[in-house]
Amino acid sequence: MSANTDRHENAVARYFEAWNASEPEGLAKAVAAAWSVEGTYTDPLAAVTGHAEIAELIAGAHAQFPGFVFRPLGTVDGHHDTARFAWELVSGADGSAPVAGFDVITLDADGRIRSVLGFLDRVPAGA
């Protein structure tokens, strides 16, 4: 049973703003708005801590998948300081979505992300 709140929705919206920011200055601002200073991101391919490392990871994803954007799938399910949501990486050129997964986030008292645990459900061969 979900106790979804605006707090969870807002945190996830800032998360997607960060993942879809493509200019270095905009990316740095979006990461700072979404994550706490010591925030972490962990998935099967990465484990990073802090704004600079998170921004570098996001920039790397943009370099690997130019012209793609991250978009949510379904709704955010949250309770207490934790939320989960699904996403996919979509091509602006043809609408294909070669990568998809879901993330579980924990929030700090200010509603910024303290940690992300990412799971990859669909990844292209060789990625």
JSON list of N, CA and C in Angstrom, two decimals, residues 95-125:
[
{"chain": "A", "resi": 95, "resn": "GLY", "atom": "N", "xyz": [12.11, 7.14, -30.73]},
{"chain": "A", "resi": 95, "resn": "GLY", "atom": "CA", "xyz": [11.24, 6.70, -29.66]},
{"chain": "A", "resi": 95, "resn": "GLY", "atom": "C", "xyz": [11.59, 5.36, -29.04]},
{"chain": "A", "resi": 96, "resn": "SER", "atom": "N", "xyz": [12.67, 4.74, -29.51]},
{"chain": "A", "resi": 96, "resn": "SER", "atom": "CA", "xyz": [13.07, 3.47, -28.93]},
{"chain": "A", "resi": 96, "resn": "SER", "atom": "C", "xyz": [13.54, 3.69, -27.48]},
{"chain": "A", "resi": 97, "resn": "ALA", "atom": "N", "xyz": [13.44, 2.66, -26.68]},
{"chain": "A", "resi": 97, "resn": "ALA", "atom": "CA", "xyz": [13.84, 2.74, -25.28]},
{"chain": "A", "resi": 97, "resn": "ALA", "atom": "C", "xyz": [14.70, 1.52, -24.94]},
{"chain": "A", "resi": 98, "resn": "PRO", "atom": "N", "xyz": [15.99, 1.58, -25.27]},
{"chain": "A", "resi": 98, "resn": "PRO", "atom": "CA", "xyz": [16.85, 0.41, -25.09]},
{"chain": "A", "resi": 98, "resn": "PRO", "atom": "C", "xyz": [17.21, 0.09, -23.64]},
{"chain": "A", "resi": 99, "resn": "VAL", "atom": "N", "xyz": [17.03, 1.07, -22.74]},
{"chain": "A", "resi": 99, "resn": "VAL", "atom": "CA", "xyz": [17.39, 0.86, -21.34]},
{"chain": "A", "resi": 99, "resn": "VAL", "atom": "C", "xyz": [16.18, 1.20, -20.47]},
{"chain": "A", "resi": 100, "resn": "ALA", "atom": "N", "xyz": [15.94, 0.36, -19.48]},
{"chain": "A", "resi": 100, "resn": "ALA", "atom": "CA", "xyz": [14.85, 0.60, -18.53]},
{"chain": "A", "resi": 100, "resn": "ALA", "atom": "C", "xyz": [15.23, -0.01, -17.19]},
{"chain": "A", "resi": 101, "resn": "GLY", "atom": "N", "xyz": [14.64, 0.53, -16.14]},
{"chain": "A", "resi": 101, "resn": "GLY", "atom": "CA", "xyz": [14.89, -0.01, -14.82]},
{"chain": "A", "resi": 101, "resn": "GLY", "atom": "C", "xyz": [13.99, 0.62, -13.79]},
{"chain": "A", "resi": 102, "resn": "PHE", "atom": "N", "xyz": [14.36, 0.43, -12.53]},
{"chain": "A", "resi": 102, "resn": "PHE", "atom": "CA", "xyz": [13.65, 1.12, -11.47]},
{"chain": "A", "resi": 102, "resn": "PHE", "atom": "C", "xyz": [14.65, 1.48, -10.39]},
{"chain": "A", "resi": 103, "resn": "ASP", "atom": "N", "xyz": [14.33, 2.53, -9.66]},
{"chain": "A", "resi": 103, "resn": "ASP", "atom": "CA", "xyz": [15.22, 3.04, -8.62]},
{"chain": "A", "resi": 103, "resn": "ASP", "atom": "C", "xyz": [14.46, 3.13, -7.31]},
{"chain": "A", "resi": 104, "resn": "VAL", "atom": "N", "xyz": [15.20, 2.98, -6.24]},
{"chain": "A", "resi": 104, "resn": "VAL", "atom": "CA", "xyz": [14.70, 3.19, -4.89]},
{"chain": "A", "resi": 104, "resn": "VAL", "atom": "C", "xyz": [15.54, 4.31, -4.29]},
{"chain": "A", "resi": 105, "resn": "ILE", "atom": "N", "xyz": [14.87, 5.36, -3.81]},
{"chain": "A", "resi": 105, "resn": "ILE", "atom": "CA", "xyz": [15.60, 6.49, -3.24]},
{"chain": "A", "resi": 105, "resn": "ILE", "atom": "C", "xyz": [15.22, 6.67, -1.77]},
{"chain": "A", "resi": 106, "resn": "THR", "atom": "N", "xyz": [16.17, 7.20, -1.02]},
{"chain": "A", "resi": 106, "resn": "THR", "atom": "CA", "xyz": [15.88, 7.65, 0.34]},
{"chain": "A", "resi": 106, "resn": "THR", "atom": "C", "xyz": [16.14, 9.14, 0.39]},
{"chain": "A", "resi": 107, "resn": "LEU", "atom": "N", "xyz": [15.34, 9.83, 1.16]},
{"chain": "A", "resi": 107, "resn": "LEU", "atom": "CA", "xyz": [15.40, 11.29, 1.23]},
{"chain": "A", "resi": 107, "resn": "LEU", "atom": "C", "xyz": [15.91, 11.76, 2.58]},
{"chain": "A", "resi": 108, "resn": "ASP", "atom": "N", "xyz": [16.55, 12.93, 2.57]},
{"chain": "A", "resi": 108, "resn": "ASP", "atom": "CA", "xyz": [16.96, 13.54, 3.83]},
{"chain": "A", "resi": 108, "resn": "ASP", "atom": "C", "xyz": [15.81, 14.39, 4.36]},
{"chain": "A", "resi": 109, "resn": "ALA", "atom": "N", "xyz": [16.03, 15.07, 5.46]},
{"chain": "A", "resi": 109, "resn": "ALA", "atom": "CA", "xyz": [14.98, 15.86, 6.09]},
{"chain": "A", "resi": 109, "resn": "ALA", "atom": "C", "xyz": [14.50, 17.01, 5.20]},
{"chain": "A", "resi": 110, "resn": "ASP", "atom": "N", "xyz": [15.35, 17.47, 4.28]},
{"chain": "A", "resi": 110, "resn": "ASP", "atom": "CA", "xyz": [14.99, 18.57, 3.37]},
{"chain": "A", "resi": 110, "resn": "ASP", "atom": "C", "xyz": [14.34, 18.06, 2.09]},
{"chain": "A", "resi": 111, "resn": "GLY", "atom": "N", "xyz": [14.15, 16.75, 1.96]},
{"chain": "A", "resi": 111, "resn": "GLY", "atom": "CA", "xyz": [13.53, 16.20, 0.77]},
{"chain": "A", "resi": 111, "resn": "GLY", "atom": "C", "xyz": [14.47, 15.97, -0.39]},
{"chain": "A", "resi": 112, "resn": "ARG", "atom": "N", "xyz": [15.78, 16.13, -0.14]},
{"chain": "A", "resi": 112, "resn": "ARG", "atom": "CA", "xyz": [16.76, 15.84, -1.19]},
{"chain": "A", "resi": 112, "resn": "ARG", "atom": "C", "xyz": [17.20, 14.38, -1.06]},
{"chain": "A", "resi": 113, "resn": "ILE", "atom": "N", "xyz": [17.70, 13.85, -2.15]},
{"chain": "A", "resi": 113, "resn": "ILE", "atom": "CA", "xyz": [18.07, 12.44, -2.21]},
{"chain": "A", "resi": 113, "resn": "ILE", "atom": "C", "xyz": [19.34, 12.19, -1.40]},
{"chain": "A", "resi": 114, "resn": "ARG", "atom": "N", "xyz": [19.22, 11.24, -0.50]},
{"chain": "A", "resi": 114, "resn": "ARG", "atom": "CA", "xyz": [20.37, 10.79, 0.29]},
{"chain": "A", "resi": 114, "resn": "ARG", "atom": "C", "xyz": [21.04, 9.61, -0.41]},
{"chain": "A", "resi": 115, "resn": "SER", "atom": "N", "xyz": [20.22, 8.71, -1.00]},
{"chain": "A", "resi": 115, "resn": "SER", "atom": "CA", "xyz": [20.79, 7.58, -1.72]},
{"chain": "A", "resi": 115, "resn": "SER", "atom": "C", "xyz": [19.84, 7.11, -2.80]},
{"chain": "A", "resi": 116, "resn": "VAL", "atom": "N", "xyz": [20.44, 6.56, -3.86]},
{"chain": "A", "resi": 116, "resn": "VAL", "atom": "CA", "xyz": [19.72, 5.91, -4.94]},
{"chain": "A", "resi": 116, "resn": "VAL", "atom": "C", "xyz": [20.28, 4.51, -5.08]},
{"chain": "A", "resi": 117, "resn": "LEU", "atom": "N", "xyz": [19.38, 3.54, -5.11]},
{"chain": "A", "resi": 117, "resn": "LEU", "atom": "CA", "xyz": [19.74, 2.17, -5.47]},
{"chain": "A", "resi": 117, "resn": "LEU", "atom": "C", "xyz": [19.02, 1.87, -6.76]},
{"chain": "A", "resi": 118, "resn": "GLY", "atom": "N", "xyz": [19.80, 1.72, -7.84]},
{"chain": "A", "resi": 118, "resn": "GLY", "atom": "CA", "xyz": [19.22, 1.53, -9.17]},
{"chain": "A", "resi": 118, "resn": "GLY", "atom": "C", "xyz": [19.30, 0.09, -9.60]},
{"chain": "A", "resi": 119, "resn": "PHE", "atom": "N", "xyz": [18.27, -0.33, -10.32]},
{"chain": "A", "resi": 119, "resn": "PHE", "atom": "CA", "xyz": [18.19, -1.69, -10.86]},
{"chain": "A", "resi": 119, "resn": "PHE", "atom": "C", "xyz": [17.91, -1.59, -12.35]},
{"chain": "A", "resi": 120, "resn": "LEU", "atom": "N", "xyz": [18.64, -2.34, -13.15]},
{"chain": "A", "resi": 120, "resn": "LEU", "atom": "CA", "xyz": [18.51, -2.31, -14.60]},
{"chain": "A", "resi": 120, "resn": "LEU", "atom": "C", "xyz": [17.71, -3.52, -15.07]},
{"chain": "A", "resi": 121, "resn": "ASP", "atom": "N", "xyz": [16.57, -3.26, -15.68]},
{"chain": "A", "resi": 121, "resn": "ASP", "atom": "CA", "xyz": [15.72, -4.33, -16.17]},
{"chain": "A", "resi": 121, "resn": "ASP", "atom": "C", "xyz": [15.97, -4.65, -17.64]},
{"chain": "A", "resi": 122, "resn": "ARG", "atom": "N", "xyz": [16.39, -3.64, -18.40]},
{"chain": "A", "resi": 122, "resn": "ARG", "atom": "CA", "xyz": [16.65, -3.82, -19.84]},
{"chain": "A", "resi": 122, "resn": "ARG", "atom": "C", "xyz": [17.90, -3.01, -20.20]},
{"chain": "A", "resi": 123, "resn": "VAL", "atom": "N", "xyz": [18.90, -3.69, -20.74]},
{"chain": "A", "resi": 123, "resn": "VAL", "atom": "CA", "xyz": [20.16, -3.05, -21.14]},
{"chain": "A", "resi": 123, "resn": "VAL", "atom": "C", "xyz": [20.58, -3.66, -22.47]},
{"chain": "A", "resi": 124, "resn": "PRO", "atom": "N", "xyz": [20.98, -2.82, -23.44]},
{"chain": "A", "resi": 124, "resn": "PRO", "atom": "CA", "xyz": [21.41, -3.39, -24.73]},
{"chain": "A", "resi": 124, "resn": "PRO", "atom": "C", "xyz": [22.71, -4.19, -24.56]},
{"chain": "A", "resi": 125, "resn": "ALA", "atom": "N", "xyz": [22.86, -5.18, -25.40]},
{"chain": "A", "resi": 125, "resn": "ALA", "atom": "CA", "xyz": [24.08, -6.00, -25.39]},
{"chain": "A", "resi": 125, "resn": "ALA", "atom": "C", "xyz": [25.29, -5.10, -25.61]}
]
